Tab-separated table of C-alpha atoms and ligand atoms in Angstrom:
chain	number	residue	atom	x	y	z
A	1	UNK	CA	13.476	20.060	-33.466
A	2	UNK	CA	14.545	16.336	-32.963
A	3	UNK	CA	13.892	13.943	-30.329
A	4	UNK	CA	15.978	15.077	-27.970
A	5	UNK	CA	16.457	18.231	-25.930
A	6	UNK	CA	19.864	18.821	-24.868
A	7	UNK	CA	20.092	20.803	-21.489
A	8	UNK	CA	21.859	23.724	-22.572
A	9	UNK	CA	18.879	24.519	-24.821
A	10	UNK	CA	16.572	25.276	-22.521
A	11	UNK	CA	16.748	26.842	-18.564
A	12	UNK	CA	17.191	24.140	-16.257
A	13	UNK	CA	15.314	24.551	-12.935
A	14	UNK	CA	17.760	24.276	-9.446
A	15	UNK	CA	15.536	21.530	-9.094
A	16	UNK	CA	15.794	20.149	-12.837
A	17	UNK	CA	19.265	20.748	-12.934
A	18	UNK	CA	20.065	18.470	-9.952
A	19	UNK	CA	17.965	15.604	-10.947
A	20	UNK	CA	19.654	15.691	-14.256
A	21	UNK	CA	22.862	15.656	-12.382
A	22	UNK	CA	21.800	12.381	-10.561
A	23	UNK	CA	20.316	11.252	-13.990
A	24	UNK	CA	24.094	11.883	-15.524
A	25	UNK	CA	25.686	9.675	-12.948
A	26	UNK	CA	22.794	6.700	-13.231
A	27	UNK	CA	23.189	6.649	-16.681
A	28	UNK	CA	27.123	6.667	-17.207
A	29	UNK	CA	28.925	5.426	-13.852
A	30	UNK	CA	30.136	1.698	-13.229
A	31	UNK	CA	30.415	2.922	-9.654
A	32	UNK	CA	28.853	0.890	-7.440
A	33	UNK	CA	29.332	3.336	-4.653
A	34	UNK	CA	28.367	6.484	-7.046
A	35	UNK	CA	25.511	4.754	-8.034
A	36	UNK	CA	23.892	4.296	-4.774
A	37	UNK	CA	24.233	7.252	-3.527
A	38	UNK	CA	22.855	8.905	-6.167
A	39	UNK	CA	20.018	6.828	-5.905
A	40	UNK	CA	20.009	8.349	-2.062
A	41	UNK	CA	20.239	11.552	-3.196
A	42	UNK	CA	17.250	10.929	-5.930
A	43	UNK	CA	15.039	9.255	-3.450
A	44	UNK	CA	15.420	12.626	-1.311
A	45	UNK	CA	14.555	15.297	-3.655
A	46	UNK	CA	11.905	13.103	-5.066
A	47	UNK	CA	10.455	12.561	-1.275
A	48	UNK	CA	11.021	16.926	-1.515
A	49	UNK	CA	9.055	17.368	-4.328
A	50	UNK	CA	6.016	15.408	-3.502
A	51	UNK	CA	6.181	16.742	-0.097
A	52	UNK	CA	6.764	13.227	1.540
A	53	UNK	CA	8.876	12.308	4.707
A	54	UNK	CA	10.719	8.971	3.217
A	55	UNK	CA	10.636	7.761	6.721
A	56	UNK	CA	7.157	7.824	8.221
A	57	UNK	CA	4.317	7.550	5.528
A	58	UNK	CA	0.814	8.517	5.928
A	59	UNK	CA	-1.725	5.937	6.622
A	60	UNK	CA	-2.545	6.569	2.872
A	61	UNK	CA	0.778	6.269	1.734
A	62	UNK	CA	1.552	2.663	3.430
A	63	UNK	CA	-1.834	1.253	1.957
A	64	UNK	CA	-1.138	-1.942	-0.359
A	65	UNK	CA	-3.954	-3.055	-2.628
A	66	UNK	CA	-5.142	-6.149	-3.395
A	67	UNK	CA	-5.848	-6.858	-7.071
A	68	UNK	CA	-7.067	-9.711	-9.334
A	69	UNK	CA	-3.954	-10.401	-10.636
A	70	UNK	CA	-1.578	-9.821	-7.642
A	71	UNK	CA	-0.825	-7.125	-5.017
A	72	UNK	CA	-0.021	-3.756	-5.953
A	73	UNK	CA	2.518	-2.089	-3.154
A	74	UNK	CA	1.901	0.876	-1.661
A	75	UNK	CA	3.272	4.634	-2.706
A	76	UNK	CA	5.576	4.729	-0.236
A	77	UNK	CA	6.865	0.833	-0.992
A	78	UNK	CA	6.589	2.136	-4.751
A	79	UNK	CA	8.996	5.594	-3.769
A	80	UNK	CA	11.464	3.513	-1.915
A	81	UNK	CA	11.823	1.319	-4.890
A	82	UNK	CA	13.831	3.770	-6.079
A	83	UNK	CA	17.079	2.879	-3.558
A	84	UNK	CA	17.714	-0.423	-4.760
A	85	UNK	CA	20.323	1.417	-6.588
A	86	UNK	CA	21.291	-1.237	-9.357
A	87	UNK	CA	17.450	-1.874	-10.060
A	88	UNK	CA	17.058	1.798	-10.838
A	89	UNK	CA	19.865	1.955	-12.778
A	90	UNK	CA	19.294	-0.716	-15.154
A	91	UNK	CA	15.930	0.454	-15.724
A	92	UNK	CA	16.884	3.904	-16.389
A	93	UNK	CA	19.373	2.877	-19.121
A	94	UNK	CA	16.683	0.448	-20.765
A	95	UNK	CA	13.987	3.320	-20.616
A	96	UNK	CA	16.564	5.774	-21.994
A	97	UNK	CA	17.942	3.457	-24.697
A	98	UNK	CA	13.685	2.363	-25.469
A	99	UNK	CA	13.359	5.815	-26.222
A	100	UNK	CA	16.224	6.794	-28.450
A	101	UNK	CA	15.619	3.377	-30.664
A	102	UNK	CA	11.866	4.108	-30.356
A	103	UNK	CA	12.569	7.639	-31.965
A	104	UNK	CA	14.682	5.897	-34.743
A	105	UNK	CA	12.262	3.392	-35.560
A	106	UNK	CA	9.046	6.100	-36.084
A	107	UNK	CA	10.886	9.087	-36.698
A	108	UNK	CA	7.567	11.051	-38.042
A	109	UNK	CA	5.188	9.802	-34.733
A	110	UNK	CA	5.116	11.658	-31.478
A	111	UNK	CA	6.317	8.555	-28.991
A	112	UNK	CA	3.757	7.567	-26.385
A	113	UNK	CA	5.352	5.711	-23.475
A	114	UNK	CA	2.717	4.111	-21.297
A	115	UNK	CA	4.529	3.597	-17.440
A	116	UNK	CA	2.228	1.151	-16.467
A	117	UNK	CA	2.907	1.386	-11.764
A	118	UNK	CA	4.298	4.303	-11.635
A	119	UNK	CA	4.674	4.338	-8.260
A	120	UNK	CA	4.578	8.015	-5.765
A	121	UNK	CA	7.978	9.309	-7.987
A	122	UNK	CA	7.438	7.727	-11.734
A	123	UNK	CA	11.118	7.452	-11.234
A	124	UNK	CA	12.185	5.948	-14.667
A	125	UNK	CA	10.597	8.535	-16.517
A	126	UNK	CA	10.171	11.672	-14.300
A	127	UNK	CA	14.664	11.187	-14.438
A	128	UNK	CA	14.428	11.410	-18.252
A	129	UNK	CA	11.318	13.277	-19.376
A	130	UNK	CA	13.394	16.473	-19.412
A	131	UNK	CA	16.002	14.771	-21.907
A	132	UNK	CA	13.510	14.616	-24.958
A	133	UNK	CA	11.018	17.091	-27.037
A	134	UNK	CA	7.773	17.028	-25.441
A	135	UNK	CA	6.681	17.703	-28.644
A	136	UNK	CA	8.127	14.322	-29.716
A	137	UNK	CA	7.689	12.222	-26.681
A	138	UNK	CA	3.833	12.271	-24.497
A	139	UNK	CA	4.367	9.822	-21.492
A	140	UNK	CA	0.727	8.302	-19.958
A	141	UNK	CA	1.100	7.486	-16.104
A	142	UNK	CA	-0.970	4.772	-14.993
A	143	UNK	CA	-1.185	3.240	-11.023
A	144	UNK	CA	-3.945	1.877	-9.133
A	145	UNK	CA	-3.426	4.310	-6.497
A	146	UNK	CA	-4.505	7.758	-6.671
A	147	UNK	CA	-1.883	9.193	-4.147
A	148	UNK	CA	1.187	8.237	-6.283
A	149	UNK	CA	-0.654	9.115	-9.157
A	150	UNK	CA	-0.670	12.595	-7.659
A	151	UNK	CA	2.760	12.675	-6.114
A	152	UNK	CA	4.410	11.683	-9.899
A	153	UNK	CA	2.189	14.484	-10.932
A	154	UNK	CA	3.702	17.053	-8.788
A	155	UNK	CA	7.016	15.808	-9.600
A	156	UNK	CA	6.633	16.313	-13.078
A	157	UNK	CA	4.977	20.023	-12.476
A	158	UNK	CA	8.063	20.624	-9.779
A	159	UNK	CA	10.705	19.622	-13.050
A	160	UNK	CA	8.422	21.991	-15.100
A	161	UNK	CA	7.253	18.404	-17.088
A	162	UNK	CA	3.807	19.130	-17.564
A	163	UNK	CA	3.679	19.595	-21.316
A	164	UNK	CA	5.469	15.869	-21.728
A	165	UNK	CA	2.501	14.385	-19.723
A	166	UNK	CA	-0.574	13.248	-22.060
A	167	UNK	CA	-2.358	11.879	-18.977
A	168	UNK	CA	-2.725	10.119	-15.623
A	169	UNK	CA	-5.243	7.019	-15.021
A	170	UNK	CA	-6.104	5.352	-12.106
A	171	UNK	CA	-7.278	1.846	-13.344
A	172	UNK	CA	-5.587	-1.688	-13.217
A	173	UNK	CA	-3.039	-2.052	-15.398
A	174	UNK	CA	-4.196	-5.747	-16.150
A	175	UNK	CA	-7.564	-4.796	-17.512
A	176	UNK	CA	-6.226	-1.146	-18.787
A	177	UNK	CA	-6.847	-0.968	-23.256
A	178	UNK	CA	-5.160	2.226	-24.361
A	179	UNK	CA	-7.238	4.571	-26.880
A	180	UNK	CA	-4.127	4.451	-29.081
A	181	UNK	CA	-1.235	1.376	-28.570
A	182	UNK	CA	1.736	2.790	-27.426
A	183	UNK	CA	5.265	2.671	-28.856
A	184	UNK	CA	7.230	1.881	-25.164
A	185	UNK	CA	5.461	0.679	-22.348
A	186	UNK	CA	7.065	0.599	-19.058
A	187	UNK	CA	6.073	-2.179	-16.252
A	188	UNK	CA	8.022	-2.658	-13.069
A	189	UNK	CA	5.443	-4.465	-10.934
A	190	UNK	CA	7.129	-7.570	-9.587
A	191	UNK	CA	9.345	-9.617	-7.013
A	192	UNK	CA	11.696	-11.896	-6.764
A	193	UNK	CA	10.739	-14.898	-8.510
A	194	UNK	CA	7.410	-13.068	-9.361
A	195	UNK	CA	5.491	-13.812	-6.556
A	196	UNK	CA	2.945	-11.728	-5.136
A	197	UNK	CA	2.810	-9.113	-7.604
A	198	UNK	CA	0.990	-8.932	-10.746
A	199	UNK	CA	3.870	-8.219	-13.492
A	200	UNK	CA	2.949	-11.372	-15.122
A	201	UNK	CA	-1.160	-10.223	-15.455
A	202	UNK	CA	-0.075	-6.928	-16.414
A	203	UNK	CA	2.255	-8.487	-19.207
A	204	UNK	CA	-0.255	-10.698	-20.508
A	205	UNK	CA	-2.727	-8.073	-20.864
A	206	UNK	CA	-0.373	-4.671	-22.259
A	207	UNK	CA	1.575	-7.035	-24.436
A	208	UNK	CA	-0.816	-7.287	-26.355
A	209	UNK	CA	-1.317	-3.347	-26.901
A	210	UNK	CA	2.041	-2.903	-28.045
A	211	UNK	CA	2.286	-0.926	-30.685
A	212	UNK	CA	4.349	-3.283	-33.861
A	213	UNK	CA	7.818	-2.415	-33.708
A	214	UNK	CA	7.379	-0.897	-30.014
A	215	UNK	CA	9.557	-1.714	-27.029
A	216	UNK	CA	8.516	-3.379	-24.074
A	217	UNK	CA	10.508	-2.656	-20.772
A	218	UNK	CA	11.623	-5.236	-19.209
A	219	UNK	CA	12.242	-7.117	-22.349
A	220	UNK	CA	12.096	-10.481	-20.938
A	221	UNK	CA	11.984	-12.219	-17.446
A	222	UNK	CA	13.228	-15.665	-16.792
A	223	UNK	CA	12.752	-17.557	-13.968
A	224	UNK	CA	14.695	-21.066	-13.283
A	225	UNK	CA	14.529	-23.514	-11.191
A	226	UNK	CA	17.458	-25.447	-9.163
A	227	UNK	CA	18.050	-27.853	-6.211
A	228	UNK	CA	20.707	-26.693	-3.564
A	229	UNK	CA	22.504	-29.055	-1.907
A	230	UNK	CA	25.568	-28.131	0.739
A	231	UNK	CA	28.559	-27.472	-1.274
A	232	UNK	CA	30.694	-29.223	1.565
A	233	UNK	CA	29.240	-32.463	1.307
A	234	UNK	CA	29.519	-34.875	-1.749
A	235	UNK	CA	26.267	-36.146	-2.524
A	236	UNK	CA	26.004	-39.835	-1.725
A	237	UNK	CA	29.161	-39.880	0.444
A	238	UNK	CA	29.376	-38.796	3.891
A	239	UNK	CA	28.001	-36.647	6.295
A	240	UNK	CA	30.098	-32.596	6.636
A	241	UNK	CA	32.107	-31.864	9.518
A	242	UNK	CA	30.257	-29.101	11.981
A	243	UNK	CA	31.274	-25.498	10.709
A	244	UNK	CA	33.993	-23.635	13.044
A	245	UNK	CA	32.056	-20.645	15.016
A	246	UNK	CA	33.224	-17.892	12.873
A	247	UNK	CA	33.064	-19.842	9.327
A	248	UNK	CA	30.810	-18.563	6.643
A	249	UNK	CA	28.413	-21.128	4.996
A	250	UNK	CA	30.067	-22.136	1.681
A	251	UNK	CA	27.655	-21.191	-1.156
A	252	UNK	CA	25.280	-23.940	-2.198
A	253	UNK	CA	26.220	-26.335	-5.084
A	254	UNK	CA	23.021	-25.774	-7.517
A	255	UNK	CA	21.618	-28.354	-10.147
A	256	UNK	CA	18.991	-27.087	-13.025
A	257	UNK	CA	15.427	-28.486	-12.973
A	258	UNK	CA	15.089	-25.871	-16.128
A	259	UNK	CA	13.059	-22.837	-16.953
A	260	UNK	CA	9.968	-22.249	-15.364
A	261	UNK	CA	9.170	-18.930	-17.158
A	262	UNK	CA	10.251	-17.082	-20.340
A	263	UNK	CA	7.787	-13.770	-19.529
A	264	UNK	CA	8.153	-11.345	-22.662
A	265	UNK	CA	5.237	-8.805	-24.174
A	266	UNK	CA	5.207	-11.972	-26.976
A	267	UNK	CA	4.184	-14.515	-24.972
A	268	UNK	CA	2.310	-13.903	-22.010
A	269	UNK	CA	-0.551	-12.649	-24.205
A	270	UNK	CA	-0.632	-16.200	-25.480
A	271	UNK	CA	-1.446	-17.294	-21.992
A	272	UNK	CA	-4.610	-15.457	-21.753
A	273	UNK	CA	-5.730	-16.414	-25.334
A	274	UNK	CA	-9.165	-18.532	-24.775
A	275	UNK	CA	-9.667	-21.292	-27.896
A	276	UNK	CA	-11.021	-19.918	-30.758
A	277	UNK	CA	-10.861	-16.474	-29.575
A	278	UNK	CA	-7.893	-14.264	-31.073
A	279	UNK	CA	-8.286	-11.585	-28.367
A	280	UNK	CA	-6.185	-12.051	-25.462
A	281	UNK	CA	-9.283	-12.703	-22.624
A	282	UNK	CA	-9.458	-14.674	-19.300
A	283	UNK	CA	-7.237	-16.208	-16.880
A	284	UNK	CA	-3.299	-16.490	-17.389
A	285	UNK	CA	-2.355	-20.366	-17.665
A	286	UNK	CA	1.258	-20.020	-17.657
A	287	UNK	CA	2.470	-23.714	-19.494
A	288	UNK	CA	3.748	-25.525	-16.577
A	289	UNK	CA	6.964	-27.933	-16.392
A	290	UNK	CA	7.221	-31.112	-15.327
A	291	UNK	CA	10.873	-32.725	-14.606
A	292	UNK	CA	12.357	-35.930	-13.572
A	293	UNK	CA	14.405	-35.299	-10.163
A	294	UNK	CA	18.101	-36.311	-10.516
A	295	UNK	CA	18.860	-39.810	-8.401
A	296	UNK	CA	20.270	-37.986	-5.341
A	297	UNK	CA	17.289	-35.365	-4.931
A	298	UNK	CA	16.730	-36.812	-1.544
A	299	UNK	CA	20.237	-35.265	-0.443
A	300	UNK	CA	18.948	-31.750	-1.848
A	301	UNK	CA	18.692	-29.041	0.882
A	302	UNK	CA	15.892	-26.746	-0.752
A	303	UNK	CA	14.588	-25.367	-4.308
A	304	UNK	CA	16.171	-22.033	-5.563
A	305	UNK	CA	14.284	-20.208	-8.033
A	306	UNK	CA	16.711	-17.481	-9.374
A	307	UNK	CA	15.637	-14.696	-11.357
A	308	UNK	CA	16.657	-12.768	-14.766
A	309	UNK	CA	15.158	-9.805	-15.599
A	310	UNK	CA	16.614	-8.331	-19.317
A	311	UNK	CA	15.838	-4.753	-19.104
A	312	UNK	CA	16.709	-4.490	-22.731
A	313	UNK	CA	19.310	-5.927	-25.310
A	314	UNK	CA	22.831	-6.395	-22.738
A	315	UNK	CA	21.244	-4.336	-19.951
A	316	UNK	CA	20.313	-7.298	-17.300
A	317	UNK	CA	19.851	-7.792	-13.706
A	318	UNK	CA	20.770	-11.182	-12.707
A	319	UNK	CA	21.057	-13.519	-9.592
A	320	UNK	CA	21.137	-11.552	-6.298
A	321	UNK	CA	22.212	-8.324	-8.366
A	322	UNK	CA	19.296	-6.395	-7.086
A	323	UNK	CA	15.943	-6.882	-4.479
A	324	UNK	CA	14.188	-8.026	-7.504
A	325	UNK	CA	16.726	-11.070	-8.912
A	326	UNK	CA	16.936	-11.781	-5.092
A	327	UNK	CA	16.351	-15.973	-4.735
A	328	UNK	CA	13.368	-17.610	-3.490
A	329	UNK	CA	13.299	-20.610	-2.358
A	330	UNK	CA	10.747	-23.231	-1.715
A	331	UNK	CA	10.821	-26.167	1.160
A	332	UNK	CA	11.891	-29.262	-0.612
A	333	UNK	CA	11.025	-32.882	1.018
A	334	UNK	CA	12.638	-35.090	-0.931
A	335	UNK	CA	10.440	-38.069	-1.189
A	336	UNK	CA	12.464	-41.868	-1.804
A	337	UNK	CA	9.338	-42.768	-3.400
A	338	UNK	CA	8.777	-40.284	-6.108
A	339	UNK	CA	10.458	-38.926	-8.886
A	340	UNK	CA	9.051	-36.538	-10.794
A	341	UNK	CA	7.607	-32.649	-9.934
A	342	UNK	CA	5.430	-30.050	-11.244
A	343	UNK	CA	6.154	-26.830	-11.196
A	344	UNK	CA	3.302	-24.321	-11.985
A	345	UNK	CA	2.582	-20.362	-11.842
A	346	UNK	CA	-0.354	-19.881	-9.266
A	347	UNK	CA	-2.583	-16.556	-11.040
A	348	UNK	CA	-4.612	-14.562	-9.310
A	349	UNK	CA	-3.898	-12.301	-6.124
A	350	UNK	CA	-1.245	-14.143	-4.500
A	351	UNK	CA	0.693	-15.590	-7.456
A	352	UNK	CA	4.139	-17.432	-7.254
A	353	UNK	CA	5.569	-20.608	-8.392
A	354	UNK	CA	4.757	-23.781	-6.418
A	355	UNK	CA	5.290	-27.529	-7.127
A	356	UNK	CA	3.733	-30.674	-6.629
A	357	UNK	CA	4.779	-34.481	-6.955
A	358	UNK	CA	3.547	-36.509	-9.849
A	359	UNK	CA	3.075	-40.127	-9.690
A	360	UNK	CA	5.484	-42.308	-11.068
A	361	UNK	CA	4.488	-44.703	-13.470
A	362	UNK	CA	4.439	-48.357	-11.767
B	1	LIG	C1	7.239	-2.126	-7.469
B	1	LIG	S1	6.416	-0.550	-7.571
B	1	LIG	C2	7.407	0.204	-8.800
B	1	LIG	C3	7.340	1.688	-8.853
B	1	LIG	C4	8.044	2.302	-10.042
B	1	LIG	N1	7.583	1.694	-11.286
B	1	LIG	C5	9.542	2.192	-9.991
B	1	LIG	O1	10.083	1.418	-10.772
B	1	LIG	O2	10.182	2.848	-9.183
B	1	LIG	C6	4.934	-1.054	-8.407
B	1	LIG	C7	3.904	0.035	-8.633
B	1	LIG	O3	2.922	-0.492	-9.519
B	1	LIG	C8	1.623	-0.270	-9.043
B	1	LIG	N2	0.811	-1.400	-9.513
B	1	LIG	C9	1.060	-2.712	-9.277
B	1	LIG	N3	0.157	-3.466	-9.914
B	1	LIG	C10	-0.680	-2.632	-10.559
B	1	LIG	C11	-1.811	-2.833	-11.389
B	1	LIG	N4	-2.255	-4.055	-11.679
B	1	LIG	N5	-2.431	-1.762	-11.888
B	1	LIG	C12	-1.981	-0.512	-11.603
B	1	LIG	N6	-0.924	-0.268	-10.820
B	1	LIG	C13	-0.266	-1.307	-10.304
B	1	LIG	C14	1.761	-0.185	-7.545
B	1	LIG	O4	0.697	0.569	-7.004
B	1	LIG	C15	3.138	0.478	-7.419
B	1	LIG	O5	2.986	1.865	-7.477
């Protein structure tokens, strides 16, 4: 038997049935309105099989944690992940596509597909497990907290799952070495603009225990920097008449400062790499970027950092597409004296971009 496991070979569960339903409509619509709700409808039956109520977690189920390399949200934040609908979607396709090329590329291996914050549903692969071979494809679930550890358990045993599970460990995913390096490893651990949680330490650290030839999901995350200034104002000119009481803000003009970040499972382990040591050890020191300021930076209203997140190949999430690609923007005071900025990643447990002025040359 191949790869995959169409449905009509085996007894679907009620339960099975109807998450492959929802799985149908993630994977093939270009409805935004089908899309969401079957996102909805997900979110529900996954709440249902863990035994949840989606709108008052425990006291165990709200609990963030605080980690070395950035916060890790809570199972219920983790679960509810699942309704920002375009998010989901995208990362369903990538995981989906991941797999099929994965089975292509080592058609004699049995896959193992590390999802690295799994969160209280393991969403991106609890949706598909039931789509391939367990025979073929052994999927490792790894989160720092124990209670959505157990709640994607039980939704894998409620889909009747449990022979495509290898295991379930509770460890940071930014120390984490797998036994054997996996062929698709799944990390969804971030913000907007990567701040606050620890996508980039997880990166740095499981890039580097990608198996050759395996797939990272997402493939890449870029994150770029721009000044806004009011679009209804030429810069240099004069001052914008008052808006009417029911007139919507123009959108803001936006300038490039450049890239701040180019994350992939390639580079960030070169950010941990300490001189002379091959292994990728120690702190991330993402390379920062320094940039001139164009002449009329002083009219500038704010920084936008806008994000990209490349799922895989053509399957991206761009600017204000989803919760995650939302921008973030930092206070700007423009500053007649100087010229020039810094941007740098802040590691550690509250990391996020932030700038500072450099000194222009007298
Ligand atoms: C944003 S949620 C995403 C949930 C799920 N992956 C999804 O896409 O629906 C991030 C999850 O990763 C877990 N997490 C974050 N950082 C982690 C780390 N360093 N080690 C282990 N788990 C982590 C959190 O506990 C949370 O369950």
């Amino acid at each position: 038997m191949g790869y995959h496991m169409p449905p009509s070979l085996h007894t679907l569960t009620p339960a099975a049935a109807k998450v492959h339903a929802l799985t149908e409509i993630l994977l093939h619509s270009e409805v935004h309105g089908e899309l969401r709700s079957a996102a909805q409808d997900l979110y529900q039956l996954m709440c249902g099989f863990v035994g949840t109520d989606g709108h008052a977690p425990t006291t165990d189920e709200h609990a963030n944690t605080n980690l070395p390399g950035g916060q890790a949200i809570s199972p219920w934040g983790a679960g509810l992940c699942v309704l920002d609908y375009l998010r989901t979607t995208m990362f369903l396709r990538g995981v989906n596509t991941a797999l099929a090329k994965a089975a292509e590329r080592f058609p004699d291996e049995t896959l193992e597909v590390l999802y690295a914050g799994c969160g209280l549903f393991a969403t991106l692969v609890t949706s598909l497990a039931g789509r391939f071979n367990p025979e073929k494809v052994r999927f490792t679930l790894l989160d720092i907290h124990s209670v959505s550890l157990e709640g994607a358990k039980k939704v894998f045993l409620q889909l009747g799952l449990d022979p495509s599970l290898r295991e379930c460990v509770i460890v940071d995913a930014a120390a984490y070495v797998p036994a054997k390096q996996p062929h698709v490893i799944i990390v969804e651990t971030m913000q907007r603009a990567l701040d606050k949680e620890p996508q980039v330490a997880v990166t740095a650290n499981l890039g580097a225990h990608l198996r050759a030839g395996g797939i990272f999901i997402p493939e890449r995350i870029t994150v770029d920097a721009y000044l806004e200034y009011d679009s209804r104002k030429t810069p240099g000119l004069m001052a914008v008449q008052p808006l009417a009481e029911d007139q919507l803000l123009p959108a803001p003009h936006r300038v490039s400062l450049g890239q701040l970040i180019d994350l992939t499972a390639k580079n960030a382990p070169t950010w941990r790499a300490n001189p002379g040591n091959t292994q990728p050890t120690g702190p991330v020191l993402v390379p920062p970027l320094s940039v001139n300021l164009p002449a009329d930076s002083i009219e500038a209203l704010r920084i936008a950092l806008i994000t990209e997140v490349t799922v895989l190949d053509s399957l991206k999430l761009s600017d204000n597409e989803s919760g995650i690609t939302l921008p973030a923007f930092r206070r700007f005071k423009p500053n007649a004296g100087k010229v020039k900025i810094e941007f740098r990643y802040r590691t550690g447990n509250t990391p996020g971009f932030d700038y500072h002025w450099i000194k222009a040359r007298p």
